[in-house]
PDB file of C-alpha atoms in Angstrom:
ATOM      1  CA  UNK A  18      90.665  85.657 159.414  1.00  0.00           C
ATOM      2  CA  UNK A  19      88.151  88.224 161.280  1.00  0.00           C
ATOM      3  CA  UNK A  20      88.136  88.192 164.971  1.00  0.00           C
ATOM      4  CA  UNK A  21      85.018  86.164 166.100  1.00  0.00           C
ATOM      5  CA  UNK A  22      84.102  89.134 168.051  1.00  0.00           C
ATOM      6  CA  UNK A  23      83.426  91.463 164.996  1.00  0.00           C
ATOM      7  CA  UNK A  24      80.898  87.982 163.927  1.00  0.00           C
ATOM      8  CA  UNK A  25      79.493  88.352 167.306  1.00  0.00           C
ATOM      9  CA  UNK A  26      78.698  91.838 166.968  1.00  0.00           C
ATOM     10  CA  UNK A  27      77.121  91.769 163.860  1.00  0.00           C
ATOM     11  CA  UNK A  28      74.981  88.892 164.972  1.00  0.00           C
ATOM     12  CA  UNK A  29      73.656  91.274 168.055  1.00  0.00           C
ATOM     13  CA  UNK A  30      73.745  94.320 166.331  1.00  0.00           C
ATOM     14  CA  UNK A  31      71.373  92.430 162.907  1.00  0.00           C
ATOM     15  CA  UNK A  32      69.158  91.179 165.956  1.00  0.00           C
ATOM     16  CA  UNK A  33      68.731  94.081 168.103  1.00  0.00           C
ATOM     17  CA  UNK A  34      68.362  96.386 165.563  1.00  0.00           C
ATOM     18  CA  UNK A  35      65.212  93.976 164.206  1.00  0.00           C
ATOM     19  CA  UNK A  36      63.825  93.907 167.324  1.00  0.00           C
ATOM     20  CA  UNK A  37      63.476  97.032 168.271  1.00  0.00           C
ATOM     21  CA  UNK A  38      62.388  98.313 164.902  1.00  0.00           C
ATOM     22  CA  UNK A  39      59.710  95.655 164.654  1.00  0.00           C
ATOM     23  CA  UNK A  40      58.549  96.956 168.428  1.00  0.00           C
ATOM     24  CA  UNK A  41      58.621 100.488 167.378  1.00  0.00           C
ATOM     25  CA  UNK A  42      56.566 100.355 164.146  1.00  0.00           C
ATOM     26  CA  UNK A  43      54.399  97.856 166.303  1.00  0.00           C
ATOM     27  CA  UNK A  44      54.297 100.709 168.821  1.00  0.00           C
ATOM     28  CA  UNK A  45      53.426 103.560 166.603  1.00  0.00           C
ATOM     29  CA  UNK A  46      51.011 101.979 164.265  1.00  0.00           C
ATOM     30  CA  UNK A  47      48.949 100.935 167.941  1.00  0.00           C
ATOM     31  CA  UNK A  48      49.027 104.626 169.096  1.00  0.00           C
ATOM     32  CA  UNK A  49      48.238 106.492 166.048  1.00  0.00           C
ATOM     33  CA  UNK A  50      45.224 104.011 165.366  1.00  0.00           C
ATOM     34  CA  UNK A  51      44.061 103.890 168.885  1.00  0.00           C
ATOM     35  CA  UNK A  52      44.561 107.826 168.897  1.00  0.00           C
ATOM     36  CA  UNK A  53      42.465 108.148 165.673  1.00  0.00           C
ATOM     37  CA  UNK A  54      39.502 105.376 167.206  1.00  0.00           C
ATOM     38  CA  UNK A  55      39.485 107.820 170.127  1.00  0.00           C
ATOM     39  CA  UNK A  56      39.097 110.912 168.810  1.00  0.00           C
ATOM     40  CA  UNK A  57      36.003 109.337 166.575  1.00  0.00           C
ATOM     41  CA  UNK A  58      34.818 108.222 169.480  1.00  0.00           C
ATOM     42  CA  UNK A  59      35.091 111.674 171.376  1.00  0.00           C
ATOM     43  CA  UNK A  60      33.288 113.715 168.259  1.00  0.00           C
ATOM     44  CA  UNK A  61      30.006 111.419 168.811  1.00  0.00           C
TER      45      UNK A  61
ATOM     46  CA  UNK B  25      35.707  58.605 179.642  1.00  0.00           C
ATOM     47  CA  UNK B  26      32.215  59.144 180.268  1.00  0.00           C
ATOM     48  CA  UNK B  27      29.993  60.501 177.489  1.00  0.00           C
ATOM     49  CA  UNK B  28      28.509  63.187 179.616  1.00  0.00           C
ATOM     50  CA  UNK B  29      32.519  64.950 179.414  1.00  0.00           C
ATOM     51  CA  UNK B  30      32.769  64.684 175.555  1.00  0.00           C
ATOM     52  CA  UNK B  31      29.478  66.519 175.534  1.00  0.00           C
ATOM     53  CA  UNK B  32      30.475  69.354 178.380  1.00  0.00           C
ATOM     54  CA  UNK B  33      34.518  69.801 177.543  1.00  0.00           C
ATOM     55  CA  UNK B  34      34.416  70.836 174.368  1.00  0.00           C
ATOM     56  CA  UNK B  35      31.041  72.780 174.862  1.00  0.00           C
ATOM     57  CA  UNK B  36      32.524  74.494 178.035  1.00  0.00           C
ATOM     58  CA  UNK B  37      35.956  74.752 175.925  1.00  0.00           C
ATOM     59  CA  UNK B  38      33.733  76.417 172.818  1.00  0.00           C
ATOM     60  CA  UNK B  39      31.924  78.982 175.287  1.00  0.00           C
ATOM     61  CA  UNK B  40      35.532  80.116 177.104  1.00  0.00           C
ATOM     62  CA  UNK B  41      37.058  80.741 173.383  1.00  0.00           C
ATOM     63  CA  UNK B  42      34.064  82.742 172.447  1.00  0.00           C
ATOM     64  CA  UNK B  43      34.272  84.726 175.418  1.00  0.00           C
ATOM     65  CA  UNK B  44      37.421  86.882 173.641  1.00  0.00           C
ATOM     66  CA  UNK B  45      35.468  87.007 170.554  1.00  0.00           C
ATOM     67  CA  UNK B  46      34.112  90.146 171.684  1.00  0.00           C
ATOM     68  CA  UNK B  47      36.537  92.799 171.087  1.00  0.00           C
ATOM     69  CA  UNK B  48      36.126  95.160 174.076  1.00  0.00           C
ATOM     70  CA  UNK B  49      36.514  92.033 176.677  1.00  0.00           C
ATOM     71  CA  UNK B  50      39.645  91.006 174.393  1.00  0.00           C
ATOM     72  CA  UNK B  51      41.181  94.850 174.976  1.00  0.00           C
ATOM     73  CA  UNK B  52      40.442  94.867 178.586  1.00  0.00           C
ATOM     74  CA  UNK B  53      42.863  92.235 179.051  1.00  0.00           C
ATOM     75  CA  UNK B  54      45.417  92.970 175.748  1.00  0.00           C
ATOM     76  CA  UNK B  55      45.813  96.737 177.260  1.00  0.00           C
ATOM     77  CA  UNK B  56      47.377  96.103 180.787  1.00  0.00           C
ATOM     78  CA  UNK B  57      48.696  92.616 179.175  1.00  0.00           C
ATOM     79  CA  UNK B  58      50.692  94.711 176.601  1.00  0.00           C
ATOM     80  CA  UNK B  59      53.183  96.309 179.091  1.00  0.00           C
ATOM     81  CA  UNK B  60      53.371  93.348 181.038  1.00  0.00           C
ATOM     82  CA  UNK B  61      55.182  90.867 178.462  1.00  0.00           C
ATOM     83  CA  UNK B  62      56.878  94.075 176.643  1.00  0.00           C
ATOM     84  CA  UNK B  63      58.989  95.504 179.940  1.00  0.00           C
ATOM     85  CA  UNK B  64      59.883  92.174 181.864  1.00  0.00           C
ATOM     86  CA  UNK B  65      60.906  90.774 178.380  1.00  0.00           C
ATOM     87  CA  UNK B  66      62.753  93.160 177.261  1.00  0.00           C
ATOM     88  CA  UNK B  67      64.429  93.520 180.511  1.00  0.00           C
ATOM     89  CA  UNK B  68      65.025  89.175 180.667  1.00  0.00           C
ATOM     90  CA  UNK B  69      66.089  89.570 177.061  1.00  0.00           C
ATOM     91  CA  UNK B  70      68.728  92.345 177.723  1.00  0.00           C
ATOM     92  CA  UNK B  71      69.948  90.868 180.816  1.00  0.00           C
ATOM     93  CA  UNK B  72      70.280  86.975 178.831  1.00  0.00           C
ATOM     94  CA  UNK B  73      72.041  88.781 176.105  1.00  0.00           C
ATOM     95  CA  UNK B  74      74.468  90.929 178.423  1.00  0.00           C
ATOM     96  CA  UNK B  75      75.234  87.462 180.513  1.00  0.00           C
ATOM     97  CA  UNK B  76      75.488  85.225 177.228  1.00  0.00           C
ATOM     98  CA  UNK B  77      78.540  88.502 175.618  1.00  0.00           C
ATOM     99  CA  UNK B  78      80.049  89.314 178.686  1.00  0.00           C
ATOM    100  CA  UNK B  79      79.993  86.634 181.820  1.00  0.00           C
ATOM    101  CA  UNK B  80      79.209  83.314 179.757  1.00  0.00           C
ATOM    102  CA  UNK B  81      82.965  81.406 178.841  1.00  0.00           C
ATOM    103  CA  UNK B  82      84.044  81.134 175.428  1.00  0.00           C
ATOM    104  CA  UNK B  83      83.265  77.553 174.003  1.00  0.00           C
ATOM    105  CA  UNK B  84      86.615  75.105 174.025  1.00  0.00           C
ATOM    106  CA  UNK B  85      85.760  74.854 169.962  1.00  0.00           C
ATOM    107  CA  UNK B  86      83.920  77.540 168.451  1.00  0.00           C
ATOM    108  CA  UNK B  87      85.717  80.138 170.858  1.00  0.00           C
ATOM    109  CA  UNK B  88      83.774  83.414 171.404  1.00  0.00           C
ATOM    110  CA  UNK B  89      81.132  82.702 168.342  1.00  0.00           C
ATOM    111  CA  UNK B  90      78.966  80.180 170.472  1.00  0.00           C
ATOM    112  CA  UNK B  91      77.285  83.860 172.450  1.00  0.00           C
ATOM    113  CA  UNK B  92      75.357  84.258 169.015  1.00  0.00           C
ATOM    114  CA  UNK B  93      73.448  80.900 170.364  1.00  0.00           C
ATOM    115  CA  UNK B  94      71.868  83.246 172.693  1.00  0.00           C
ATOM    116  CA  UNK B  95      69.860  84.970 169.981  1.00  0.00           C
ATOM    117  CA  UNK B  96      69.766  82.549 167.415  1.00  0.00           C
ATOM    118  CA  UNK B  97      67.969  79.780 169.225  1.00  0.00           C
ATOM    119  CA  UNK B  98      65.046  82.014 170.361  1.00  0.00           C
ATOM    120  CA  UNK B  99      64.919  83.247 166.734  1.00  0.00           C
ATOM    121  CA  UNK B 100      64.624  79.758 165.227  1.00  0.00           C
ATOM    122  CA  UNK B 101      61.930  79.286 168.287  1.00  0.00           C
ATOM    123  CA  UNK B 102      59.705  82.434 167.362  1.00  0.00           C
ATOM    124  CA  UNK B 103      59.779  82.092 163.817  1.00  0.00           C
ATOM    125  CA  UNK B 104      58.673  78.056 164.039  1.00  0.00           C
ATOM    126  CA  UNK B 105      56.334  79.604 166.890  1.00  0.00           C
ATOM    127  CA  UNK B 106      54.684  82.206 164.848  1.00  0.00           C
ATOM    128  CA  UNK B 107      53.782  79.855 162.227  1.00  0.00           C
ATOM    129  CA  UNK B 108      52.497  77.566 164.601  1.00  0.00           C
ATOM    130  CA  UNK B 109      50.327  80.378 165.934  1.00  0.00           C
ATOM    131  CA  UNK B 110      49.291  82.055 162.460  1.00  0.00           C
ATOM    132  CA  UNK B 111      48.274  77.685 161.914  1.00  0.00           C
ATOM    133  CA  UNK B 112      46.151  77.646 165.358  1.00  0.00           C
ATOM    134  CA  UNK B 113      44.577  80.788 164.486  1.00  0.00           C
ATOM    135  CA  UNK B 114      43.833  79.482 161.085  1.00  0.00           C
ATOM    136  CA  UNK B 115      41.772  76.455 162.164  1.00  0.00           C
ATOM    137  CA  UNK B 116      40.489  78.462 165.353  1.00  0.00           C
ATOM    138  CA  UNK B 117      39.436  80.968 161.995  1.00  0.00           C
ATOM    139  CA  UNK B 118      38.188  78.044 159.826  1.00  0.00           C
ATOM    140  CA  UNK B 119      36.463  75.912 162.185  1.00  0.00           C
ATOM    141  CA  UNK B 120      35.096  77.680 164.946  1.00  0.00           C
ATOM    142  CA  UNK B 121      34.833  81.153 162.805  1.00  0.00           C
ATOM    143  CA  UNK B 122      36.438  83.040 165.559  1.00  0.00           C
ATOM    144  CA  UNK B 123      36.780  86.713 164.732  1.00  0.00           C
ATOM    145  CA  UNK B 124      39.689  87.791 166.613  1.00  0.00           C
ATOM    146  CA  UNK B 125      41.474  84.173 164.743  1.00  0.00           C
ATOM    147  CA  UNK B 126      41.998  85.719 161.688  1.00  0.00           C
ATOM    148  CA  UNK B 127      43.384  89.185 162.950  1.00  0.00           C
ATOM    149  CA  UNK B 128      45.660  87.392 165.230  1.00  0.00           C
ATOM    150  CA  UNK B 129      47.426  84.977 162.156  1.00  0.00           C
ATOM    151  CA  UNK B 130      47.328  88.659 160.286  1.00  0.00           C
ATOM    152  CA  UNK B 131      49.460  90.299 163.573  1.00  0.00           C
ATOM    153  CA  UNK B 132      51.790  87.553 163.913  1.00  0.00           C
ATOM    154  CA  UNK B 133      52.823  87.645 160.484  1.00  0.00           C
ATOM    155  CA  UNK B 134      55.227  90.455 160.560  1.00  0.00           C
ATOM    156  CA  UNK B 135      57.321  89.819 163.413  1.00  0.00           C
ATOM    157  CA  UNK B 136      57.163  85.825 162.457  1.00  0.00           C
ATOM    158  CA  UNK B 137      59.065  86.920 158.842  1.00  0.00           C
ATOM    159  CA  UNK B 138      61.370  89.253 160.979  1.00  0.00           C
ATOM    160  CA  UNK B 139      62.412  86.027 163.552  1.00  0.00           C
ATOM    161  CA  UNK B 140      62.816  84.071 160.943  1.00  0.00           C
ATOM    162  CA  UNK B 141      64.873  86.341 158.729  1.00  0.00           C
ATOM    163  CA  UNK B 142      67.307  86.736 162.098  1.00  0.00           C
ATOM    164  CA  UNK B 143      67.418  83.261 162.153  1.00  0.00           C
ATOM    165  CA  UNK B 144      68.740  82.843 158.843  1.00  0.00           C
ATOM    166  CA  UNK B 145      71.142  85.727 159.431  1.00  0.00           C
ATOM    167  CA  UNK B 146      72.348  84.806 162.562  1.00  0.00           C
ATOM    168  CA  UNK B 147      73.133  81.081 161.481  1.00  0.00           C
ATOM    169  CA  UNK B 148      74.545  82.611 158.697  1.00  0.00           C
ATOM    170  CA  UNK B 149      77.163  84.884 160.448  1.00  0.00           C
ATOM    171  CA  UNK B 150      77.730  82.034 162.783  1.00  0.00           C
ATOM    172  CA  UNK B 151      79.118  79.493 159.494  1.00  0.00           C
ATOM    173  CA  UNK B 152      81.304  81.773 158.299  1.00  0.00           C
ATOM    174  CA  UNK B 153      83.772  81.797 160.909  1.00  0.00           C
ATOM    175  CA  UNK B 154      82.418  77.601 162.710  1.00  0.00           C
ATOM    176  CA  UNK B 155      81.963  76.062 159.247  1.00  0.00           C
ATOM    177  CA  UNK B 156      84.115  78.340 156.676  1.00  0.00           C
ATOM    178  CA  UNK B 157      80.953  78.902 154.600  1.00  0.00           C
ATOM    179  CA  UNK B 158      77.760  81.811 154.880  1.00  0.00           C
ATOM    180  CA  UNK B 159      75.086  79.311 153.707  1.00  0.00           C
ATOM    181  CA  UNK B 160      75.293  75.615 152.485  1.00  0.00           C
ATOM    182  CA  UNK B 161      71.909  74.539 150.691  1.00  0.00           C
ATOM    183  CA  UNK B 162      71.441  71.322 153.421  1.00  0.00           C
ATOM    184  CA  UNK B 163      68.172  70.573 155.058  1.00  0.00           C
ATOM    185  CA  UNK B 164      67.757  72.411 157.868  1.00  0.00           C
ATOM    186  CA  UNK B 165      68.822  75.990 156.121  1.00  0.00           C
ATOM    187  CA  UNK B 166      66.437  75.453 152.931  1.00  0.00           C
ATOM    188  CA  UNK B 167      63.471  74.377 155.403  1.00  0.00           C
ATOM    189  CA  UNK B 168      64.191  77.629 157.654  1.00  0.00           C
ATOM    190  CA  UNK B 169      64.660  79.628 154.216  1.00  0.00           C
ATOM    191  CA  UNK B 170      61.215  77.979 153.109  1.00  0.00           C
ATOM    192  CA  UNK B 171      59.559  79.380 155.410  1.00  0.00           C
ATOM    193  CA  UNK B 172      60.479  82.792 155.376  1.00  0.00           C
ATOM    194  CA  UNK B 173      58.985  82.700 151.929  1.00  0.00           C
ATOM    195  CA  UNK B 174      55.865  81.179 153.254  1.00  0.00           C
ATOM    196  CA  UNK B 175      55.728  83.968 155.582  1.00  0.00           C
ATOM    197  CA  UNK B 176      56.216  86.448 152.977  1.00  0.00           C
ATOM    198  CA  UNK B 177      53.420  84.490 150.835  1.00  0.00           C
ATOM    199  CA  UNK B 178      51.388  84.489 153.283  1.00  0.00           C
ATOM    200  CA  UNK B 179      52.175  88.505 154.305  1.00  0.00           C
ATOM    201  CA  UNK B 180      50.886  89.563 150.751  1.00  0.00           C
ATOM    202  CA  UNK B 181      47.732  87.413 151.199  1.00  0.00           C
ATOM    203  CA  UNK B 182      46.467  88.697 153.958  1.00  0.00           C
ATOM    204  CA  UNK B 183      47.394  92.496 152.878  1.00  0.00           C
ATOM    205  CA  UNK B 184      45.123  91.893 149.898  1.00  0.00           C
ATOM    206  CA  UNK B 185      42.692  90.155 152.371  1.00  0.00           C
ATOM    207  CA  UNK B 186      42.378  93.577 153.735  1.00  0.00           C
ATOM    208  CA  UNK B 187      42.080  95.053 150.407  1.00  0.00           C
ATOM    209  CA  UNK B 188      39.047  93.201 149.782  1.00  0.00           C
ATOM    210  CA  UNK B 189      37.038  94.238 152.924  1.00  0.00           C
ATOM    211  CA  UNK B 190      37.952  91.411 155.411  1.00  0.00           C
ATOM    212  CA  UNK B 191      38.051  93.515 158.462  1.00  0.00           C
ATOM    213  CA  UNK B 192      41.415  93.487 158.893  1.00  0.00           C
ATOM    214  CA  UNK B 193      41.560  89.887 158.996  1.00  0.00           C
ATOM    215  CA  UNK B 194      42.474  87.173 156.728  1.00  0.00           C
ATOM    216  CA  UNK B 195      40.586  85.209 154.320  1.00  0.00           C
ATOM    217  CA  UNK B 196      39.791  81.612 154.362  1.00  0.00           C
ATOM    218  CA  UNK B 197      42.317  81.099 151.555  1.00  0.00           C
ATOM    219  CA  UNK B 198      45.009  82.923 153.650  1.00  0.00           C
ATOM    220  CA  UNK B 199      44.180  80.291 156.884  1.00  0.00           C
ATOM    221  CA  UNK B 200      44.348  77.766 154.651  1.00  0.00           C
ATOM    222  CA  UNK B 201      47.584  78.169 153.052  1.00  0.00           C
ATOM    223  CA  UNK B 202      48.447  78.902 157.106  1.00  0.00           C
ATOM    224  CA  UNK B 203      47.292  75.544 157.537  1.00  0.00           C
ATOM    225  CA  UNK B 204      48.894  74.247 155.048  1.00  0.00           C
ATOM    226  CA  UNK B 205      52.380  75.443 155.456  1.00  0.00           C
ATOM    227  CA  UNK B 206      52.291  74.232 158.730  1.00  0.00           C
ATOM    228  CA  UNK B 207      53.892  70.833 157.018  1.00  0.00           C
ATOM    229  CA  UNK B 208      57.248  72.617 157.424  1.00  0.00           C
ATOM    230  CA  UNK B 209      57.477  72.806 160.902  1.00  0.00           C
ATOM    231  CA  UNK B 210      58.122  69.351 161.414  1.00  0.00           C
ATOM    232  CA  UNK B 211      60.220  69.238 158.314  1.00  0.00           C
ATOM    233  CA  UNK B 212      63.105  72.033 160.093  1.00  0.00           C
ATOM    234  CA  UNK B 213      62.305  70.364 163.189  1.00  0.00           C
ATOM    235  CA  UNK B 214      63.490  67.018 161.981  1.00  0.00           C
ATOM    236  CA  UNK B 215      65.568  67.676 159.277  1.00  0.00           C
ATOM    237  CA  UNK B 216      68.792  67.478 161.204  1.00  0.00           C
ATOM    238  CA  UNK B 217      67.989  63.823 161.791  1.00  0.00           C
ATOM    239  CA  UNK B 218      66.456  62.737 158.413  1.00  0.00           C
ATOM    240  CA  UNK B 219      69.412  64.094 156.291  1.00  0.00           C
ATOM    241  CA  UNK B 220      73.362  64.732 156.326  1.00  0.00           C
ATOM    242  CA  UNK B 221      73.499  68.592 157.085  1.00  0.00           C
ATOM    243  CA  UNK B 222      76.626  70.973 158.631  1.00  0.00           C
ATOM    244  CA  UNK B 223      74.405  71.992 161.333  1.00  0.00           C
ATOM    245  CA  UNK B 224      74.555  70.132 164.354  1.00  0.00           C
ATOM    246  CA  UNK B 225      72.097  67.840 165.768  1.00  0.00           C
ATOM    247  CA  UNK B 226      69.456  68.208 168.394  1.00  0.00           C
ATOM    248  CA  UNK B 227      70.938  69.693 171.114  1.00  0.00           C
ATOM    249  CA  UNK B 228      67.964  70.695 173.232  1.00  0.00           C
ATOM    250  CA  UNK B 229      65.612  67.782 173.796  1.00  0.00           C
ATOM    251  CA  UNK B 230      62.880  66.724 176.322  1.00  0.00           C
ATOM    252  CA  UNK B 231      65.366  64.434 177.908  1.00  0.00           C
ATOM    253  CA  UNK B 232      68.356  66.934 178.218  1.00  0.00           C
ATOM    254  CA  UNK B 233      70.866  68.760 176.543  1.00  0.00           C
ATOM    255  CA  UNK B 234      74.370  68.319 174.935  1.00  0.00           C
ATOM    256  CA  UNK B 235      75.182  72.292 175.750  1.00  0.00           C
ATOM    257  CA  UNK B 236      77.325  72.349 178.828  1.00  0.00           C
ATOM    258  CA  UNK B 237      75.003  74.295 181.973  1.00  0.00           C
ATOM    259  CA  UNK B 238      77.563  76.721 182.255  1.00  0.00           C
ATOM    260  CA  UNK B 239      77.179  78.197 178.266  1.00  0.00           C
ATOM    261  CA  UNK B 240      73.350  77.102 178.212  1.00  0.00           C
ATOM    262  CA  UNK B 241      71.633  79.082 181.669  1.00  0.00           C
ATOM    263  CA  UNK B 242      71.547  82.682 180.181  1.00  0.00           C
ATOM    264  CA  UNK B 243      69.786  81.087 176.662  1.00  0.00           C
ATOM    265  CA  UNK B 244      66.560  80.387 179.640  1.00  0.00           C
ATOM    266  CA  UNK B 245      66.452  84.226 180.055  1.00  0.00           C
ATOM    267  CA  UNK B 246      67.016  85.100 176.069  1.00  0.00           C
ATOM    268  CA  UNK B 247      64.351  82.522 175.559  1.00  0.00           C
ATOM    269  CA  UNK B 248      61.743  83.621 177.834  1.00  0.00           C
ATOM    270  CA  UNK B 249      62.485  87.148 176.922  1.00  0.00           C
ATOM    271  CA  UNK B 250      62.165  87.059 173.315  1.00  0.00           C
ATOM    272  CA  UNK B 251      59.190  85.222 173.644  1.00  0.00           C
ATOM    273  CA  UNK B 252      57.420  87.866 175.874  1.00  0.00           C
ATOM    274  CA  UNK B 253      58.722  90.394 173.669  1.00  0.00           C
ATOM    275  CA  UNK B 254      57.048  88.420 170.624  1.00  0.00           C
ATOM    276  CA  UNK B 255      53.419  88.566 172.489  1.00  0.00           C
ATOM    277  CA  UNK B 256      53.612  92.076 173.128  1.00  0.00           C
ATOM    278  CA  UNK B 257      53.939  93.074 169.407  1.00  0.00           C
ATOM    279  CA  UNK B 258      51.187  90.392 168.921  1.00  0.00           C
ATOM    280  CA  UNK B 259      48.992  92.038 171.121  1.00  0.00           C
ATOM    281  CA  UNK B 260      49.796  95.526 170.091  1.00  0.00           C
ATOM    282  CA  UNK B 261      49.096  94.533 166.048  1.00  0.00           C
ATOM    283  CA  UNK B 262      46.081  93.075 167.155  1.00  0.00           C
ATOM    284  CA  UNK B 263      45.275  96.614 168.833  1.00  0.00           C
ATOM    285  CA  UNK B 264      46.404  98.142 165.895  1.00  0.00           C
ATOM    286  CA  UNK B 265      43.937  96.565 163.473  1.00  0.00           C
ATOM    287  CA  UNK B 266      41.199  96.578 165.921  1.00  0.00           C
ATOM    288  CA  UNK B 267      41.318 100.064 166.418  1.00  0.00           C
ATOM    289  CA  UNK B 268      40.908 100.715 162.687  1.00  0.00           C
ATOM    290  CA  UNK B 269      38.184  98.495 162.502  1.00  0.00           C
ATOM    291  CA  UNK B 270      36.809 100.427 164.781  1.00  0.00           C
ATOM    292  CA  UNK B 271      37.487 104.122 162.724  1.00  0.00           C
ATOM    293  CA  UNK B 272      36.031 102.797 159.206  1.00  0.00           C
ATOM    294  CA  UNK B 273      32.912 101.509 160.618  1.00  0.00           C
ATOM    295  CA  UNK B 274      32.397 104.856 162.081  1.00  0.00           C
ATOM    296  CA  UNK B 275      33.248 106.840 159.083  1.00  0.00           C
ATOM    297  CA  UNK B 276      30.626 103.969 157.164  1.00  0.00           C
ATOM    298  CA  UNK B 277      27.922 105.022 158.810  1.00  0.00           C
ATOM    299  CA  UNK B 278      28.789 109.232 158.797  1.00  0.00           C
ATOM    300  CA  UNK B 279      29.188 108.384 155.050  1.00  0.00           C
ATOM    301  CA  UNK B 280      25.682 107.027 155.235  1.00  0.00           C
ATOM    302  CA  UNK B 281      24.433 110.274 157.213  1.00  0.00           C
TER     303      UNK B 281
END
């Protein structure tokens, strides 16, 4: 049988991994938009 | 009660929700608001998670696997939460006709699927070794399994919402099957009780819990964590679609000269 920790570790790594890519594509898709809004907004 | 308070509540409660209905007084507040659930969660959420592998004890019966109750609880919590949200927004959408309503269900969508779908893997990695089996088809798995798809359903709705000129909202349809699948949550809430299952009851309630305090405390700090964590992508979708709301009604009217 596998050691619990490697079931641990997967269970952090699945979660942590989600996490932060969910907060990073969250991230980017704000900046770009509010980046492109702005620069609209700065031609007139 | 008095009639004069049915009259002024929900009148007074109307005028305060409509106050957020305009989108520059919503970003005022979602701008600083954004950094201020993202770093203390993430910070609460690392800390919880650091306590729960490292300082926690191992439980007397499932040994070292009982840390991945740190992140599957507030994974089960968010994904029930999100739909609970996406169903608020729907009737906030459907009977009030709230603008920012149906951009909100459309932000929480994503992250709601993603909770969900660590739910269902967590649990899962957590039966292999506790129960000797990855998934067993009893209630409380299908329900949580149900409404992943649900989310996804309701993901591809609202993307062809936005196909179809809704603003980067959702339409009605979309709120209503929100609404709708909103009969689940009670369904994985309850399940444990209303049919045999492997997973275990209840163990957080209003009157207590079964968890001993010394394995439960760092869970309050995963909890709280994850949940600010879950707001601030909220908030920063909701930014997100404003903000290119915003950049096709300007290039609509240059188009029109």
């Amino acid at each position: 049988m596998m050691n619990q920790w490697a079931f641990v570790i997967a269970a952090y790594a699945v979660t942590l991994a989600g996490t932060a890519l969910v907060s990073l594509m969250s991230w980017r898709g704000m900046r770009s938009a509010e980046r492109r809004a702005d620069q609209l907004s700065d031609r007139g | 009660m008095p009639y004069w308070r049915w009259s002024v509540g929900p009148a007074t409660d109307a005028i305060l929700m409509h106050r957020f209905a305009n989108p520059a007084r919503f970003l005022k507040i979602a701008r600083p608001l954004t950094g201020w659930l993202f770093w203390p969660g993430l910070l609460l959420l690392l800390s919880g998670a650091a306590v729960g592998l490292f300082v926690t004890p191992a439980d007397y019966l499932q040994g070292q696997t009982v840390r991945i109750l740190y992140i599957h609880v507030p994974a089960a919590w968010l994904g029930m939460g999100g739909w609970s949200g996406i169903a608020i927004a729907a009737l906030m959408q459907l009977v009030w006709r709230h603008p920012l309503a149906a951009i909100a269900g459309r932000a929480i969508a994503a992250p709601g699927a993603l909770f969900t779908a660590i739910c269902l893997m967590t649990g899962s990695i957590w039966g292999r070794p506790t129960w000797g089996t990855w998934w067993e088809w009893d209630g409380r798995m299908t329900s949580m399994l149900v409404l992943f798809f649900l989310y996804l359903g309701y993901i591809a709705l609202a993307n062809a919402s936005a196909r179809q000129g809704q603003q980067g909202g959702v339409s009605n349809v979309t709120a209503i099957f929100g609404l709708v699948g909103a009969v689940n949550i009670p369904i994985i809430n309850r399940s444990v009780v209303w049919w045999n299952s492997l997973h275990q009851g209840p163990s957080i309630t209003l009157r207590g819990s079964s968890i001993d305090g010394s394995l439960l405390w760092p869970l309050g700090f995963t909890l709280l964590g994850f949940s600010l964590l879950f707001g601030a992508i909220v908030l920063m979708r909701m930014r997100a679609i404003l903000a290119q709301n915003k950049v096709e009604a300007r290039m609509q009217r240059l188009a029109r000269g």
